PDB file of C-alpha atoms in Angstrom:
ATOM      1  CA  MET A   1     -35.960  71.774  28.202  1.00  0.00           C
ATOM      2  CA  ARG A   2     -32.854  69.649  28.933  1.00  0.00           C
ATOM      3  CA  PRO A   3     -31.482  68.095  25.735  1.00  0.00           C
ATOM      4  CA  ILE A   4     -31.608  64.292  25.359  1.00  0.00           C
ATOM      5  CA  PHE A   5     -28.541  62.516  23.994  1.00  0.00           C
ATOM      6  CA  VAL A   6     -28.636  59.015  22.543  1.00  0.00           C
ATOM      7  CA  VAL A   7     -25.358  57.066  22.500  1.00  0.00           C
ATOM      8  CA  PRO A   8     -25.822  53.912  20.408  1.00  0.00           C
ATOM      9  CA  ASN A   9     -22.322  52.506  21.122  1.00  0.00           C
ATOM     10  CA  LEU A  10     -22.956  52.484  24.874  1.00  0.00           C
ATOM     11  CA  VAL A  11     -26.139  50.480  24.440  1.00  0.00           C
ATOM     12  CA  ILE A  12     -24.352  47.979  22.216  1.00  0.00           C
ATOM     13  CA  MET A  13     -21.456  47.598  24.726  1.00  0.00           C
ATOM     14  CA  LYS A  14     -23.803  46.912  27.642  1.00  0.00           C
ATOM     15  CA  THR A  15     -25.682  44.354  25.588  1.00  0.00           C
ATOM     16  CA  TYR A  16     -22.429  42.647  24.592  1.00  0.00           C
ATOM     17  CA  CYS A  17     -21.181  42.454  28.208  1.00  0.00           C
ATOM     18  CA  LEU A  18     -24.461  40.967  29.378  1.00  0.00           C
ATOM     19  CA  GLN A  19     -24.355  38.350  26.615  1.00  0.00           C
ATOM     20  CA  SER A  20     -20.767  37.428  27.569  1.00  0.00           C
ATOM     21  CA  ILE A  21     -21.671  36.944  31.225  1.00  0.00           C
ATOM     22  CA  LEU A  22     -24.655  34.773  30.336  1.00  0.00           C
ATOM     23  CA  LEU A  23     -22.521  32.703  27.947  1.00  0.00           C
ATOM     24  CA  PHE A  24     -19.814  32.170  30.598  1.00  0.00           C
ATOM     25  CA  ALA A  25     -22.413  31.120  33.157  1.00  0.00           C
ATOM     26  CA  CYS A  26     -23.893  28.613  30.705  1.00  0.00           C
ATOM     27  CA  ILE A  27     -20.449  27.164  29.931  1.00  0.00           C
ATOM     28  CA  LEU A  28     -19.612  26.887  33.629  1.00  0.00           C
ATOM     29  CA  ALA A  29     -22.892  25.185  34.424  1.00  0.00           C
ATOM     30  CA  THR A  30     -22.432  22.782  31.510  1.00  0.00           C
ATOM     31  CA  ASN A  31     -18.889  21.899  32.574  1.00  0.00           C
ATOM     32  CA  CYS A  32     -19.943  21.312  36.168  1.00  0.00           C
ATOM     33  CA  SER A  33     -22.639  18.919  35.033  1.00  0.00           C
ATOM     34  CA  LEU A  34     -20.450  17.123  32.510  1.00  0.00           C
ATOM     35  CA  PHE A  35     -17.271  17.015  34.618  1.00  0.00           C
ATOM     36  CA  ALA A  36     -18.231  16.162  38.204  1.00  0.00           C
ATOM     37  CA  GLN A  37     -14.575  15.568  39.136  1.00  0.00           C
ATOM     38  CA  VAL A  38     -12.323  18.559  39.739  1.00  0.00           C
ATOM     39  CA  GLY A  39      -8.543  18.293  39.854  1.00  0.00           C
ATOM     40  CA  ILE A  40      -6.098  20.817  41.296  1.00  0.00           C
ATOM     41  CA  GLY A  41      -2.569  20.116  40.155  1.00  0.00           C
ATOM     42  CA  THR A  42      -3.769  17.158  38.100  1.00  0.00           C
ATOM     43  CA  THR A  43      -5.756  16.726  34.900  1.00  0.00           C
ATOM     44  CA  ASN A  44      -7.009  13.264  35.866  1.00  0.00           C
ATOM     45  CA  ALA A  45      -9.056  13.706  39.019  1.00  0.00           C
ATOM     46  CA  ARG A  46     -10.130  10.360  40.457  1.00  0.00           C
ATOM     47  CA  LYS A  47     -12.686  11.755  42.897  1.00  0.00           C
ATOM     48  CA  THR A  48     -15.050  14.722  43.090  1.00  0.00           C
ATOM     49  CA  LEU A  49     -12.071  16.821  44.204  1.00  0.00           C
ATOM     50  CA  GLU A  50      -8.441  15.721  43.994  1.00  0.00           C
ATOM     51  CA  VAL A  51      -5.539  17.936  45.040  1.00  0.00           C
ATOM     52  CA  ALA A  52      -2.116  16.841  43.802  1.00  0.00           C
ATOM     53  CA  GLY A  53       0.168  18.588  46.261  1.00  0.00           C
ATOM     54  CA  ASP A  54      -0.076  20.361  49.598  1.00  0.00           C
ATOM     55  CA  MET A  55      -3.370  21.793  50.800  1.00  0.00           C
ATOM     56  CA  GLN A  56      -4.106  23.885  53.893  1.00  0.00           C
ATOM     57  CA  ILE A  57      -7.531  23.812  55.539  1.00  0.00           C
ATOM     58  CA  SER A  58      -8.256  26.678  57.920  1.00  0.00           C
ATOM     59  CA  GLY A  59     -11.558  25.375  59.288  1.00  0.00           C
ATOM     60  CA  ASP A  60     -12.825  21.967  60.346  1.00  0.00           C
ATOM     61  CA  LEU A  61     -12.634  18.932  58.097  1.00  0.00           C
ATOM     62  CA  ASN A  62     -15.547  16.535  58.490  1.00  0.00           C
ATOM     63  CA  ILE A  63     -15.430  13.081  56.910  1.00  0.00           C
ATOM     64  CA  SER A  64     -19.019  11.967  56.562  1.00  0.00           C
ATOM     65  CA  LYS A  65     -18.516   8.557  54.956  1.00  0.00           C
ATOM     66  CA  LEU A  66     -15.827   5.912  55.272  1.00  0.00           C
ATOM     67  CA  ASN A  67     -16.030   3.050  52.829  1.00  0.00           C
ATOM     68  CA  PRO A  68     -15.219  -0.413  54.223  1.00  0.00           C
ATOM     69  CA  LEU A  69     -11.988  -2.096  53.136  1.00  0.00           C
ATOM     70  CA  SER A  70     -12.048  -5.245  51.071  1.00  0.00           C
ATOM     71  CA  ASP A  71      -9.435  -7.998  51.179  1.00  0.00           C
ATOM     72  CA  THR A  72      -7.756  -6.628  48.047  1.00  0.00           C
ATOM     73  CA  ASP A  73      -7.502  -3.033  49.292  1.00  0.00           C
ATOM     74  CA  ILE A  74      -4.241  -1.573  50.604  1.00  0.00           C
ATOM     75  CA  SER A  75      -4.904   0.049  53.966  1.00  0.00           C
ATOM     76  CA  THR A  76      -3.157   3.234  55.057  1.00  0.00           C
ATOM     77  CA  PHE A  77      -3.305   5.375  58.181  1.00  0.00           C
ATOM     78  CA  MET A  78      -3.532   9.150  58.454  1.00  0.00           C
ATOM     79  CA  VAL A  79      -1.349  10.652  61.182  1.00  0.00           C
ATOM     80  CA  GLN A  80      -0.733  14.231  62.263  1.00  0.00           C
ATOM     81  CA  ASP A  81       2.919  15.256  62.294  1.00  0.00           C
ATOM     82  CA  SER A  82       4.549  17.716  64.674  1.00  0.00           C
ATOM     83  CA  ASP A  83       4.136  20.513  62.100  1.00  0.00           C
ATOM     84  CA  GLN A  84       0.341  19.894  62.113  1.00  0.00           C
ATOM     85  CA  SER A  85       0.417  18.336  58.652  1.00  0.00           C
ATOM     86  CA  LEU A  86      -1.378  15.095  57.831  1.00  0.00           C
ATOM     87  CA  LYS A  87       0.615  12.195  56.430  1.00  0.00           C
ATOM     88  CA  SER A  88      -0.386   8.822  55.072  1.00  0.00           C
ATOM     89  CA  ILE A  89       1.352   5.727  56.442  1.00  0.00           C
ATOM     90  CA  ASP A  90       1.354   2.634  54.259  1.00  0.00           C
ATOM     91  CA  VAL A  91       1.830  -0.250  56.687  1.00  0.00           C
ATOM     92  CA  SER A  92       2.427  -2.657  53.800  1.00  0.00           C
ATOM     93  CA  ASN A  93       5.699  -0.872  52.949  1.00  0.00           C
ATOM     94  CA  PRO A  94       8.489  -2.564  54.962  1.00  0.00           C
ATOM     95  CA  THR A  95      10.909   0.345  54.514  1.00  0.00           C
ATOM     96  CA  GLY A  96       8.519   3.161  55.388  1.00  0.00           C
ATOM     97  CA  ALA A  97       7.168   4.537  58.654  1.00  0.00           C
ATOM     98  CA  ALA A  98       4.683   2.414  60.559  1.00  0.00           C
ATOM     99  CA  LEU A  99       2.499   2.453  63.637  1.00  0.00           C
ATOM    100  CA  GLY A 100       4.473  -0.406  65.155  1.00  0.00           C
ATOM    101  CA  TYR A 101       7.610  -2.394  64.430  1.00  0.00           C
ATOM    102  CA  ILE A 102       8.542  -6.019  65.069  1.00  0.00           C
ATOM    103  CA  GLN A 103      12.286  -6.286  65.585  1.00  0.00           C
ATOM    104  CA  GLU A 104      14.229  -9.519  66.145  1.00  0.00           C
ATOM    105  CA  TYR A 105      17.561  -9.371  67.965  1.00  0.00           C
ATOM    106  CA  THR A 106      20.071 -12.226  67.662  1.00  0.00           C
ATOM    107  CA  ILE A 107      22.485 -11.997  70.600  1.00  0.00           C
ATOM    108  CA  THR A 108      25.453 -14.348  70.234  1.00  0.00           C
ATOM    109  CA  ASN A 109      28.091 -15.483  72.739  1.00  0.00           C
ATOM    110  CA  PRO A 110      26.867 -13.884  75.962  1.00  0.00           C
ATOM    111  CA  ASN A 111      28.212 -14.900  79.376  1.00  0.00           C
ATOM    112  CA  LEU A 112      26.879 -18.480  79.197  1.00  0.00           C
ATOM    113  CA  ASP A 113      23.096 -17.849  78.985  1.00  0.00           C
ATOM    114  CA  TRP A 114      23.175 -14.523  80.802  1.00  0.00           C
ATOM    115  CA  VAL A 115      22.397 -11.216  79.072  1.00  0.00           C
ATOM    116  CA  LEU A 116      22.458  -8.727  81.907  1.00  0.00           C
ATOM    117  CA  ASP A 117      22.119  -5.506  79.924  1.00  0.00           C
ATOM    118  CA  PHE A 118      21.693  -5.181  76.157  1.00  0.00           C
ATOM    119  CA  ASP A 119      21.171  -1.570  75.023  1.00  0.00           C
ATOM    120  CA  THR A 120      18.861  -1.423  71.992  1.00  0.00           C
ATOM    121  CA  GLN A 121      19.555   2.330  71.534  1.00  0.00           C
ATOM    122  CA  VAL A 122      15.798   2.821  70.989  1.00  0.00           C
ATOM    123  CA  ASP A 123      14.744   6.215  72.381  1.00  0.00           C
ATOM    124  CA  SER A 124      12.549   5.640  75.439  1.00  0.00           C
ATOM    125  CA  SER A 125      11.024   9.128  75.188  1.00  0.00           C
ATOM    126  CA  GLU A 126       9.629   8.375  71.733  1.00  0.00           C
ATOM    127  CA  PHE A 127       8.882   4.637  71.762  1.00  0.00           C
ATOM    128  CA  VAL A 128       7.690   1.743  73.893  1.00  0.00           C
ATOM    129  CA  LEU A 129       9.602  -1.543  73.531  1.00  0.00           C
ATOM    130  CA  ILE A 130       8.463  -4.901  74.880  1.00  0.00           C
ATOM    131  CA  THR A 131       9.687  -8.467  74.360  1.00  0.00           C
ATOM    132  CA  ILE A 132       7.127 -10.856  72.890  1.00  0.00           C
ATOM    133  CA  SER A 133       9.221 -14.039  72.564  1.00  0.00           C
ATOM    134  CA  ALA A 134      12.672 -15.373  73.373  1.00  0.00           C
ATOM    135  CA  SER A 135      14.598 -18.591  72.774  1.00  0.00           C
ATOM    136  CA  TYR A 136      18.088 -19.892  73.549  1.00  0.00           C
ATOM    137  CA  ASP A 137      19.748 -22.509  71.357  1.00  0.00           C
ATOM    138  CA  THR A 138      22.184 -24.186  73.755  1.00  0.00           C
ATOM    139  CA  GLU A 139      21.610 -27.124  76.115  1.00  0.00           C
ATOM    140  CA  LEU A 140      21.393 -26.056  79.738  1.00  0.00           C
ATOM    141  CA  VAL A 141      21.972 -27.747  83.059  1.00  0.00           C
ATOM    142  CA  LEU A 142      20.314 -26.788  86.321  1.00  0.00           C
ATOM    143  CA  SER A 143      22.353 -25.530  89.202  1.00  0.00           C
ATOM    144  CA  ASN A 144      23.647 -28.229  91.558  1.00  0.00           C
ATOM    145  CA  SER A 145      24.372 -25.886  94.402  1.00  0.00           C
ATOM    146  CA  ALA A 146      23.415 -26.816  97.947  1.00  0.00           C
ATOM    147  CA  ASN A 147      19.685 -27.068  98.675  1.00  0.00           C
ATOM    148  CA  ALA A 148      18.924 -26.848  94.942  1.00  0.00           C
ATOM    149  CA  ASP A 149      18.001 -30.441  94.223  1.00  0.00           C
ATOM    150  CA  GLU A 150      14.570 -29.536  92.866  1.00  0.00           C
ATOM    151  CA  ASN A 151      15.473 -26.485  90.846  1.00  0.00           C
ATOM    152  CA  ALA A 152      13.564 -25.635  87.685  1.00  0.00           C
ATOM    153  CA  SER A 153      13.986 -22.803  85.242  1.00  0.00           C
ATOM    154  CA  LEU A 154      12.005 -20.860  82.680  1.00  0.00           C
ATOM    155  CA  PRO A 155      13.411 -18.233  80.315  1.00  0.00           C
ATOM    156  CA  TYR A 156      13.207 -14.751  81.750  1.00  0.00           C
ATOM    157  CA  THR A 157      13.260 -11.690  79.501  1.00  0.00           C
ATOM    158  CA  ALA A 158      12.302  -8.118  80.247  1.00  0.00           C
ATOM    159  CA  THR A 159      12.898  -4.574  79.060  1.00  0.00           C
ATOM    160  CA  PHE A 160      13.851  -1.565  81.138  1.00  0.00           C
ATOM    161  CA  ILE A 161      14.851   2.054  80.627  1.00  0.00           C
ATOM    162  CA  SER A 162      18.370   3.252  81.358  1.00  0.00           C
ATOM    163  CA  GLY A 163      20.081   6.395  80.116  1.00  0.00           C
ATOM    164  CA  GLY A 164      17.119   7.367  77.936  1.00  0.00           C
ATOM    165  CA  THR A 165      17.053   4.136  75.892  1.00  0.00           C
ATOM    166  CA  TRP A 166      15.428   0.720  76.138  1.00  0.00           C
ATOM    167  CA  HIS A 167      17.520  -2.212  77.410  1.00  0.00           C
ATOM    168  CA  ILE A 168      16.892  -5.978  77.400  1.00  0.00           C
ATOM    169  CA  ILE A 169      17.729  -8.574  80.028  1.00  0.00           C
ATOM    170  CA  ALA A 170      17.587 -12.322  79.304  1.00  0.00           C
ATOM    171  CA  ASP A 171      18.439 -15.324  81.453  1.00  0.00           C
ATOM    172  CA  PHE A 172      17.522 -18.838  82.512  1.00  0.00           C
ATOM    173  CA  PRO A 173      17.537 -18.459  86.320  1.00  0.00           C
ATOM    174  CA  MET A 174      19.279 -21.276  88.192  1.00  0.00           C
ATOM    175  CA  ALA A 175      20.588 -22.747  84.915  1.00  0.00           C
ATOM    176  CA  ALA A 176      23.601 -22.357  82.627  1.00  0.00           C
ATOM    177  CA  ASN A 177      25.247 -23.920  79.584  1.00  0.00           C
ATOM    178  CA  ARG A 178      25.986 -27.612  80.051  1.00  0.00           C
ATOM    179  CA  ASN A 179      29.140 -27.150  77.988  1.00  0.00           C
ATOM    180  CA  THR A 180      30.710 -23.922  79.193  1.00  0.00           C
ATOM    181  CA  ALA A 181      32.867 -23.724  76.064  1.00  0.00           C
ATOM    182  CA  GLU A 182      29.859 -23.784  73.751  1.00  0.00           C
ATOM    183  CA  ILE A 183      28.727 -20.488  72.236  1.00  0.00           C
ATOM    184  CA  GLY A 184      25.037 -19.853  72.741  1.00  0.00           C
ATOM    185  CA  THR A 185      22.634 -17.524  70.938  1.00  0.00           C
ATOM    186  CA  TRP A 186      19.525 -15.755  72.180  1.00  0.00           C
ATOM    187  CA  THR A 187      16.813 -14.893  69.645  1.00  0.00           C
ATOM    188  CA  ILE A 188      14.600 -12.200  71.126  1.00  0.00           C
ATOM    189  CA  THR A 189      11.632 -10.718  69.282  1.00  0.00           C
ATOM    190  CA  THR A 190      10.406  -7.290  70.340  1.00  0.00           C
ATOM    191  CA  LEU A 191       7.451  -5.052  69.570  1.00  0.00           C
ATOM    192  CA  ILE A 192       8.231  -1.349  69.211  1.00  0.00           C
ATOM    193  CA  PHE A 193       5.527   1.284  68.842  1.00  0.00           C
ATOM    194  CA  SER A 194       5.224   5.038  69.153  1.00  0.00           C
ATOM    195  CA  LYS A 195       4.222   6.573  72.474  1.00  0.00           C
ATOM    196  CA  ASP A 196       1.616   8.536  70.518  1.00  0.00           C
ATOM    197  CA  LEU A 197      -0.340   5.275  70.369  1.00  0.00           C
ATOM    198  CA  SER A 198      -0.110   4.460  74.074  1.00  0.00           C
ATOM    199  CA  LYS A 199      -0.899   6.067  77.406  1.00  0.00           C
ATOM    200  CA  GLN A 200       1.221   5.549  80.499  1.00  0.00           C
ATOM    201  CA  LEU A 201      -1.027   5.046  83.510  1.00  0.00           C
ATOM    202  CA  GLY A 202       0.028   5.658  87.081  1.00  0.00           C
ATOM    203  CA  THR A 203       1.216   2.988  89.504  1.00  0.00           C
ATOM    204  CA  LEU A 204      -1.403   1.063  91.480  1.00  0.00           C
ATOM    205  CA  ASN A 205      -0.345  -0.051  94.953  1.00  0.00           C
ATOM    206  CA  ILE A 206      -2.259  -3.163  96.054  1.00  0.00           C
ATOM    207  CA  PRO A 207      -1.889  -4.042  99.762  1.00  0.00           C
ATOM    208  CA  MET A 208      -2.635  -7.790 100.016  1.00  0.00           C
ATOM    209  CA  LEU A 209      -2.626  -7.802 103.865  1.00  0.00           C
ATOM    210  CA  ASN A 210      -1.019 -11.251 103.977  1.00  0.00           C
ATOM    211  CA  ALA A 211      -3.838 -12.707 101.851  1.00  0.00           C
ATOM    212  CA  SER A 212      -3.613 -14.732  98.648  1.00  0.00           C
ATOM    213  CA  THR A 213      -6.410 -12.861  96.836  1.00  0.00           C
ATOM    214  CA  GLY A 214      -7.036  -9.201  96.176  1.00  0.00           C
ATOM    215  CA  SER A 215      -8.897  -6.713  94.000  1.00  0.00           C
ATOM    216  CA  ALA A 216      -8.293  -3.262  92.587  1.00  0.00           C
ATOM    217  CA  SER A 217     -10.460  -0.583  94.169  1.00  0.00           C
ATOM    218  CA  THR A 218     -11.451   0.807  90.765  1.00  0.00           C
ATOM    219  CA  PRO A 219     -10.843  -0.326  87.177  1.00  0.00           C
ATOM    220  CA  ILE A 220      -8.095   1.521  85.347  1.00  0.00           C
ATOM    221  CA  ILE A 221     -10.378   1.743  82.283  1.00  0.00           C
ATOM    222  CA  ASP A 222     -14.090   1.168  81.869  1.00  0.00           C
TER     223      ASP A 222
END
């Protein structure tokens, strides 16, 4: 017969390890039920999971619920940067990044009322710039040139691209300062926003065929 050996210490060790595993599982289950909020890099998690610092997600991230904003909430936007990271933009912060900018230009002492070419130095490859209002603070007089007895004038402002930046033109056509020695000032308000938020459509050529009405063949968006 083969001899039978009994090792009491081995039995005790196995029993002890099993008890430790069961105790750890009970503690973990208790903590998960008592502390439903988990913090990584913070001891004061405000949500079910809060990560204080950078986090990389290899798979998809699905947001199943978006709570509506109230009047007292501070709204932010999530944007993806060129390095594929997500950043939060607080539009209430006047010194931070934003989705769009409102910039006012005060142009003083132009050639009478004429601003032929003002370079804003805003990069046209990164941003879109449009004028949304313009005013001139000096009294004007209409041109009295020949065959111009019934002239009228409205302020004309526009933006155009030259040399990779946005430029502004401003003028009162067929009008100029009544007092040519007076220094005038244009106040031009512009809207500047990232090209990531816009889409440049192609040019539509509309042949009117000497008619006063016309219609696009297809809508540009539907």
